[in-house]
Every structure is written in structure tokens, then in C-alpha cells.
Short mmCIF file of C-alpha atoms in Angstrom, two decimals:
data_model
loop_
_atom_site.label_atom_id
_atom_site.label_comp_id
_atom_site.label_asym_id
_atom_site.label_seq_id
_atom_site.Cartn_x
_atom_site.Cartn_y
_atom_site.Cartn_z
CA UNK A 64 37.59 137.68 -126.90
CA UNK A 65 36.56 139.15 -130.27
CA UNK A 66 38.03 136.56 -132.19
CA UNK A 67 35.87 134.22 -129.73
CA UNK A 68 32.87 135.94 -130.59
CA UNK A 69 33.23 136.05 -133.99
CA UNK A 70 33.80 132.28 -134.53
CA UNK A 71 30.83 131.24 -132.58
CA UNK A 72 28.20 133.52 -133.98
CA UNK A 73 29.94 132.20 -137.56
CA UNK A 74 29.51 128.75 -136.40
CA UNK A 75 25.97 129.10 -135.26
CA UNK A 76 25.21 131.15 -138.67
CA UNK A 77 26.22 128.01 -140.57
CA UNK A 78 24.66 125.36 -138.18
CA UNK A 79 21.07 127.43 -138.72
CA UNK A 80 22.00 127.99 -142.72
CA UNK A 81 22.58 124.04 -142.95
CA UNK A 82 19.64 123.31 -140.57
CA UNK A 83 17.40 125.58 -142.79
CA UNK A 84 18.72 124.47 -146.12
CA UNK A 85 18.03 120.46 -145.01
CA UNK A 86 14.44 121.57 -143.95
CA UNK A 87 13.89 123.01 -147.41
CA UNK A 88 15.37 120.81 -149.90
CA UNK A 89 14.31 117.55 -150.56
CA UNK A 90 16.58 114.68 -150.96
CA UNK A 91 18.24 114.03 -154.35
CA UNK A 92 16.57 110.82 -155.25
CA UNK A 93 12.96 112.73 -154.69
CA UNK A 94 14.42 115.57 -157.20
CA UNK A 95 14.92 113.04 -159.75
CA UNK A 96 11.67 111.00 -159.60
CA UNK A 97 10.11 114.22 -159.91
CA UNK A 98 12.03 115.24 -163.18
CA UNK A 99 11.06 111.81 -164.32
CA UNK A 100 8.12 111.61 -163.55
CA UNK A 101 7.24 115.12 -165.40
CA UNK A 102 9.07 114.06 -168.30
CA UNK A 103 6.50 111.05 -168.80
CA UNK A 104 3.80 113.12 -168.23
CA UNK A 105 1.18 113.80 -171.00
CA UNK A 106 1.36 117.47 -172.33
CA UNK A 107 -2.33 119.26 -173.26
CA UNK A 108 -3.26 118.77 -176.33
CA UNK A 109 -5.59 121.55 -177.45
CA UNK A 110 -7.50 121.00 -180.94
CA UNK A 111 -7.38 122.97 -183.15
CA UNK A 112 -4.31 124.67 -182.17
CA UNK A 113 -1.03 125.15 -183.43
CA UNK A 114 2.24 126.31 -181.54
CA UNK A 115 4.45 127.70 -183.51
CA UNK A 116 7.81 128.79 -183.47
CA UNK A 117 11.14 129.93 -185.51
CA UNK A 118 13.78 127.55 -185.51
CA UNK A 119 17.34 128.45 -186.65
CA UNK A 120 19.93 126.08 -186.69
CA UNK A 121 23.83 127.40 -186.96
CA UNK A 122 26.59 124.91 -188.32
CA UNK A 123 30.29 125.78 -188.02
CA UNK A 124 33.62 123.67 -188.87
CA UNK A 125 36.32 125.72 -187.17
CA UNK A 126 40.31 125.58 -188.28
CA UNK A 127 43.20 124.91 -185.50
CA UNK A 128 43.39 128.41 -184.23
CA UNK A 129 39.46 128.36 -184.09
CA UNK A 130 38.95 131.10 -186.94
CA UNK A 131 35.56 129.63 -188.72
CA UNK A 132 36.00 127.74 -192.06
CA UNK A 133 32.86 126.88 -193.02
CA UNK A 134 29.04 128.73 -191.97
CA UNK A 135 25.57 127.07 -192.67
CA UNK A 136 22.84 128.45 -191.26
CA UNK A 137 18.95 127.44 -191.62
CA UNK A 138 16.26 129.10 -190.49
CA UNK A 139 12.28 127.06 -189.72
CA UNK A 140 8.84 127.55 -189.08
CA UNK A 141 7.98 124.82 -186.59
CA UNK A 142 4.67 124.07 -186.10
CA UNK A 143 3.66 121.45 -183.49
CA UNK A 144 -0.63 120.84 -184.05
CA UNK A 145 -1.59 117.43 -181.37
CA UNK A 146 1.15 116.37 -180.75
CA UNK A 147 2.78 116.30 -183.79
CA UNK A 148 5.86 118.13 -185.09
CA UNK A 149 6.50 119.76 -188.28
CA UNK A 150 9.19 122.12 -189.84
CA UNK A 151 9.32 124.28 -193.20
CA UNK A 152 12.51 125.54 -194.16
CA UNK A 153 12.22 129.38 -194.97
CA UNK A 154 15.83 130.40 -195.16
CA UNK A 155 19.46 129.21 -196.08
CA UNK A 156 22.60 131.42 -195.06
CA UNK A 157 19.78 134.31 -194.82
CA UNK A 158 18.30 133.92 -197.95
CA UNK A 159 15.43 132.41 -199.40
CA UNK A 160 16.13 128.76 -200.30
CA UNK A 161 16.17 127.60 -204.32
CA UNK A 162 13.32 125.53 -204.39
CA UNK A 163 15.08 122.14 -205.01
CA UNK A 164 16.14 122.64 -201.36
CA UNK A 165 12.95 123.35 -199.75
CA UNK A 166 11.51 120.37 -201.80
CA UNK A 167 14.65 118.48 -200.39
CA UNK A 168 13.76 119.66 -197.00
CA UNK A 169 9.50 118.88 -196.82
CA UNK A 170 10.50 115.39 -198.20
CA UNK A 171 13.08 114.86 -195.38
CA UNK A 172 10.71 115.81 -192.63
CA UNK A 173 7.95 114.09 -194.66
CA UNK A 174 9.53 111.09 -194.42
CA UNK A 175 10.41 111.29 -190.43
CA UNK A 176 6.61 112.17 -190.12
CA UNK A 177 5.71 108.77 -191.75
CA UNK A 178 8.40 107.11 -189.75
CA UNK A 179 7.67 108.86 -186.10
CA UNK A 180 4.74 110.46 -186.96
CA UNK A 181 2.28 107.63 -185.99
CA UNK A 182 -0.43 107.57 -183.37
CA UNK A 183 2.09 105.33 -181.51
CA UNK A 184 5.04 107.86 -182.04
CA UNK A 185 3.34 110.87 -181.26
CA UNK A 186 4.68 112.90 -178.67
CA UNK A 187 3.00 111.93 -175.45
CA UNK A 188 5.67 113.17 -173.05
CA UNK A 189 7.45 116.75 -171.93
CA UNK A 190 10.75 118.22 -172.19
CA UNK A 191 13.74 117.72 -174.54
CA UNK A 192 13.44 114.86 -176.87
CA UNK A 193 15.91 113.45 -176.29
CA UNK A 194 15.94 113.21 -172.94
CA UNK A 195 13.95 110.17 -171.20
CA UNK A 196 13.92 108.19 -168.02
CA UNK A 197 16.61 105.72 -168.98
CA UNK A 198 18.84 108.27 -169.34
CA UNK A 199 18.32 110.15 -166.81
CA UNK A 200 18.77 106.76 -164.65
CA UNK A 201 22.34 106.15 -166.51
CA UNK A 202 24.02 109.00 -163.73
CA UNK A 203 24.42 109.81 -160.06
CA UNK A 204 23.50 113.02 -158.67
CA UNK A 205 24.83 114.92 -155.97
CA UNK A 206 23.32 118.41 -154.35
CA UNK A 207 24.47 121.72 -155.11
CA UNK A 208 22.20 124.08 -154.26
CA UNK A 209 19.18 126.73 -155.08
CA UNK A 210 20.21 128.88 -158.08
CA UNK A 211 17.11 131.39 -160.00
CA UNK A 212 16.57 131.78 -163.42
CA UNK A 213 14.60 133.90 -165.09
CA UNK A 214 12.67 134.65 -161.74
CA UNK A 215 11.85 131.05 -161.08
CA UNK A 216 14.17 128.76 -158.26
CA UNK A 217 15.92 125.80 -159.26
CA UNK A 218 17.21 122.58 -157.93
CA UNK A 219 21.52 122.37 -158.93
CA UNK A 220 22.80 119.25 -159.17
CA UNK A 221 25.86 117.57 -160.62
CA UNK A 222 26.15 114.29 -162.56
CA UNK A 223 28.52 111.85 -163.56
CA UNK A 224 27.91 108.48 -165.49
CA UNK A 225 27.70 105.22 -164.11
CA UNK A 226 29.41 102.34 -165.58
CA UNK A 227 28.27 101.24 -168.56
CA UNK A 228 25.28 98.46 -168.46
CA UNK A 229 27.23 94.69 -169.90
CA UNK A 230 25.76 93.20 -172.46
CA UNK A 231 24.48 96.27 -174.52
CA UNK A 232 24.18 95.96 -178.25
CA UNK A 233 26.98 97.25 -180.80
CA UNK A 234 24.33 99.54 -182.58
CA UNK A 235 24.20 101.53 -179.25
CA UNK A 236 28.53 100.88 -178.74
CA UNK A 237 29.08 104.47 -179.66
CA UNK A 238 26.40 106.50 -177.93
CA UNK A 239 27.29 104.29 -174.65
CA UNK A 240 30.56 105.61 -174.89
CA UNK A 241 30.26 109.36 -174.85
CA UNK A 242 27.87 109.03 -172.53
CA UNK A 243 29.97 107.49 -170.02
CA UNK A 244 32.24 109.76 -170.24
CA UNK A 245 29.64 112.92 -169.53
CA UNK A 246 29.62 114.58 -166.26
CA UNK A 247 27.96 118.16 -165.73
CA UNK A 248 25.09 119.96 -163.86
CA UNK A 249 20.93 120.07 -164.03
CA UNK A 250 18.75 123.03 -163.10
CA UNK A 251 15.28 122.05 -162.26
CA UNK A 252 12.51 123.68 -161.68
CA UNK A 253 11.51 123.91 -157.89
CA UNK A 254 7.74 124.15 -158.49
CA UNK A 255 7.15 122.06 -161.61
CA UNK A 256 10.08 119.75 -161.90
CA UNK A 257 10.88 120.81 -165.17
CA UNK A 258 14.39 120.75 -166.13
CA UNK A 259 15.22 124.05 -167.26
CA UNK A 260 18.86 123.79 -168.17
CA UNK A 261 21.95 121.32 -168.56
CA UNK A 262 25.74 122.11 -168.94
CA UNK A 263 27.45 118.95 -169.68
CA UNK A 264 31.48 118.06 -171.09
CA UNK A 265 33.25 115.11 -171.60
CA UNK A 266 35.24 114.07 -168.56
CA UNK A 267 38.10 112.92 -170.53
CA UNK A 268 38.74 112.10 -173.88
CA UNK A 269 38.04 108.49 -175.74
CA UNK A 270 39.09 106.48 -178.74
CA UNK A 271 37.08 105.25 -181.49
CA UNK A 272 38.13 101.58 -182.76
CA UNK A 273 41.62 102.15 -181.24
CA UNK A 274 41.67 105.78 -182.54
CA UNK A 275 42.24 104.33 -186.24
CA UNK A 276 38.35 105.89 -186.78
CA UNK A 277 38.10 108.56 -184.66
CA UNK A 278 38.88 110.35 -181.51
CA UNK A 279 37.03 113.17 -179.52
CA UNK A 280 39.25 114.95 -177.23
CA UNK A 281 36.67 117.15 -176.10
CA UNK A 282 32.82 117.93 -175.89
CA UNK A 283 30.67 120.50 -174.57
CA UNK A 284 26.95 120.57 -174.69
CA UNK A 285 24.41 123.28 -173.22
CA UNK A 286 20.24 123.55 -173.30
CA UNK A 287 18.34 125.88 -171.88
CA UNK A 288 14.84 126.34 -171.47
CA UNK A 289 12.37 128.65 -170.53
CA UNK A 290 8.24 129.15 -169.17
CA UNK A 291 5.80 130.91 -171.69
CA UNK A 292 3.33 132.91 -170.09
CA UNK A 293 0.71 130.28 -171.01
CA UNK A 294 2.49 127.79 -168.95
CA UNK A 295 3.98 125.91 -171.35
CA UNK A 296 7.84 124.95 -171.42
CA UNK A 297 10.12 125.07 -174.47
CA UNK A 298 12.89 124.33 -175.70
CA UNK A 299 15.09 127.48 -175.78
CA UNK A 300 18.75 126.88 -176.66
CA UNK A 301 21.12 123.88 -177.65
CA UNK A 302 24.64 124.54 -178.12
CA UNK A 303 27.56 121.68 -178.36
CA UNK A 304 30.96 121.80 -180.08
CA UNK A 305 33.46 119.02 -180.34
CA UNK A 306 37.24 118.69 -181.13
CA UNK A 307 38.84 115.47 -182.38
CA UNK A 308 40.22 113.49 -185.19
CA UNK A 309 37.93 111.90 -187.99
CA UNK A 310 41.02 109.35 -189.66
CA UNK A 311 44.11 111.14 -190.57
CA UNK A 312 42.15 114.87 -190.26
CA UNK A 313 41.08 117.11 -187.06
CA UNK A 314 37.84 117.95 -186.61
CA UNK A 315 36.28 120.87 -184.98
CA UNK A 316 32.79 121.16 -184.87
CA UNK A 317 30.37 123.61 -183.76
CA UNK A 318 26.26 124.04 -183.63
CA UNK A 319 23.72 125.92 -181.84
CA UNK A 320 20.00 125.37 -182.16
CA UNK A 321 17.98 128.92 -181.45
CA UNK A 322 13.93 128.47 -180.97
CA UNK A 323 12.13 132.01 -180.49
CA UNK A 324 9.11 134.03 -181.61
CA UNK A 325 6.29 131.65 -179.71
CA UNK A 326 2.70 131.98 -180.83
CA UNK A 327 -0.31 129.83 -180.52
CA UNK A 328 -2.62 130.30 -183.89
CA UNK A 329 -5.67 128.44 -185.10
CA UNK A 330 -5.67 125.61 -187.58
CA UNK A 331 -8.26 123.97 -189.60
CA UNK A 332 -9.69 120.94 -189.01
CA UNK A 333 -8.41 117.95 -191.01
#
């Protein structure tokens, strides 16, 4: 008779938790459009102003047994004044880089201002560059659940590519590849859509030309971001790390992107 009881107040417990959890959470194709649709949103742009922010970028090569072989680290000031990005390199394995370097550097992202840095290629959208509608639209989702972070609730959901599109060009041959082969999870923000982290691997390894060029066996990739008090969301944390085989050698690779120490200061007109 216990037994009984138990059962049915378990099975009513998880008929209400299901009923409850239905009421709450909106179907999967509305969480989507609204992450896309607050990625092509236009961010504030506030004249005058500059947000600012250190940048330091890790780079690792790692042997067989995973003991590092080679360390490059680079720390930037990133300022980004209407829309447009800029970064000065201040440090180089935690010293002050020889100025050849930093000259090296400013004409590098000199030259990608010139290139992106147009009226046209100003950033007019939210979120992690690299992320965009069409690829958001190259996976299927599927519901996990609620998760919080940082105080705020989040939308979990797991993805998996679809098959890749026929007919798309060479250049893009690569890229189509690996990201077929991605499956992971999204954590989106309940109350602004904002997608505030990804954890995403390879679901099984793939050749490059046959495996005579290359081969990744495997590929993780994680970003996180976070709210500033001001309402703004950054970029917080990228971290991926590969192992394959570049021709005849092995490759393990390994890089995480840090981006701390927000401020907003004034800048001078023109």
C-alpha cells in the first residue's frame, strides 16, 4: 500500500513538473528566432564614448603526452568607439613588446580597419562575431532545460548540424566541413535572448583531401559571456583546442581568448 502511494504521488509530481515546465518554456523554434533576432539587432552607439577592455590571447602547441612545447601569449587594449573596433598590443610573453612588433601589430589591425572598417562594415549587430543568422540556421535544436548563470536563467539546448547545403563553393569546402561535424549545447538568456555561452566538439573525426593534407581527430570549442552592470553584453571567454595531423606531423593545438577589466571612458571628437 506504501509502495502504491509512493508511485502515484511520484507520478502526479512529474505530470504537474512537466505540465508546469510546458506552461513556462516556449517552444524551440521561438528560442531561436529570438537569439536571431537579437543578434541582428543594432547595439547603442553612444558618441563620444569608448569601451574599453584588456584582451589577452594564449597560444599553446602541446607534445603527445600533452606537456606544452611552445607558449605565446599577447596581451591588448581594445577599444571599441561607434561601432568600430580597435586593438594595441601592450605585451608579448609578459613583457613589453620591441617596437618592430607593436609597429607590426598597428599595421595589421590598420589594415583590417581599412578592409572592415567601413561605414558598410561597421558593426551594426550584437553578440560574437562570428556568430550570425546563417549559422545559427545550419543546426537543429532540441530542449534541455532552465540552467542559471551568474544569477540570470537560461534557455539549454543541444545542436547538431544539418547536412551540408549542395552546391556550396570550394572557398567555403573546409569551414562546411567542421561545421558539419559540430554538435554541442547553447545557453540563452531567458529575458534578453542573448546567448550567453556555447560548448561545442566535433562529433567525429574528418579527413582533409583524403587525409594526405590533414586530419582533425578532435575539436573542442567554448565561449562564454557575461552582463555588465550597464547592460551591455561581452564577450568573456573563448577557448578551443584541436588534435590532428598537418602531413606527415601531429598537431596539437591550444588557445584561449580572455577579455576583462571593462570601462567606458571619454574620447575626443574626430
Amino acid at each position: 500500500m506504501v509502495l502504491r502511494c509512493s508511485i502515484l504521488v511520484l507520478s502526479l509530481w512529474m505530470t504537474v513538473r512537466a505540465a508546469s515546465i510546458s506552461e513556462t518554456s516556449p517552444s524551440v523554434e521561438d528560442i531561436v528566432k529570438g537569439l536571431v533576432e537579437r543578434l541582428k539587432s543594432t547595439p547603442e552607439l553612444q558618441e563620444g564614448r569608448a569601451h574599453v577592455c584588456r584582451r589577452l590571447t594564449v597560444f599553446e602547441t602541446l607534445e603527445a603526452d600533452g606537456k606544452i612545447s611552445e607558449r605565446k601569449s599577447k596581451e591588448y587594449r581594445v577599444a571599441v568607439t561607434n561601432g568600430v573596433e580597435t586593438a594595441r598590443l601592450v605585451r608579448i610573453d609578459d613583457r613589453e613588446p620591441p617596437p618592430g612588433d607593436a609597429r607590426s601589430e598597428e599595421r595589421k589591425d590598420r589594415e583590417a580597419r581599412e578592409r572592415y572598417g567601413k561605414p558598410s562594415a561597421v558593426k551594426k549587430r550584437r553578440g560574437v562575431e562570428v556568430i550570425d543568422e546563417s549559422l545559427i540556421r545550419r543546426f537543429d535544436y532540441r530542449w534541455v532545460g532552465h540552467e542559471v548563470i551568474a544569477g540570470r536563467t537560461n534557455y539549454v539546448l543541444e545542436f547538431s548540424a544539418r547536412s551540408v547545403e549542395p552546391g556550396r563553393s570550394a572557398a567555403n569546402a573546409f569551414a562546411d566541413r567542421l561545421m558539419s561535424h559540430l554538435q554541442g549545447r547553447l545557453w540563452i538568456d531567458t529575458e534578453e535572448h542573448e546567448l550567453a555561452r556555447v560548448e561545442a566538439r566535433l562529433g567525429k573525426s574528418f579527413d582533409v583531401l583524403a587525409g594526405v593534407v590533414a586530419s582533425i581527430q578532435k575539436m573542442t570549442l567554448s565561449i562564454e559571456r557575461f552582463r555588465l552592470p550597464d547592460g551591455r553584453w561581452v564577450d568573456g571567454r573563448l577557448q578551443t583546442a584541436f588534435e590532428g595531423r598537418k602531413f606527415f606531423s601531429a598537431l596539437r593545438m591550444r588557445l584561449q581568448v580572455e577579455q576583462d577589466r571593462y570601462e567606458t571612458t571619454t574620447v575626443n571628437p574626430g
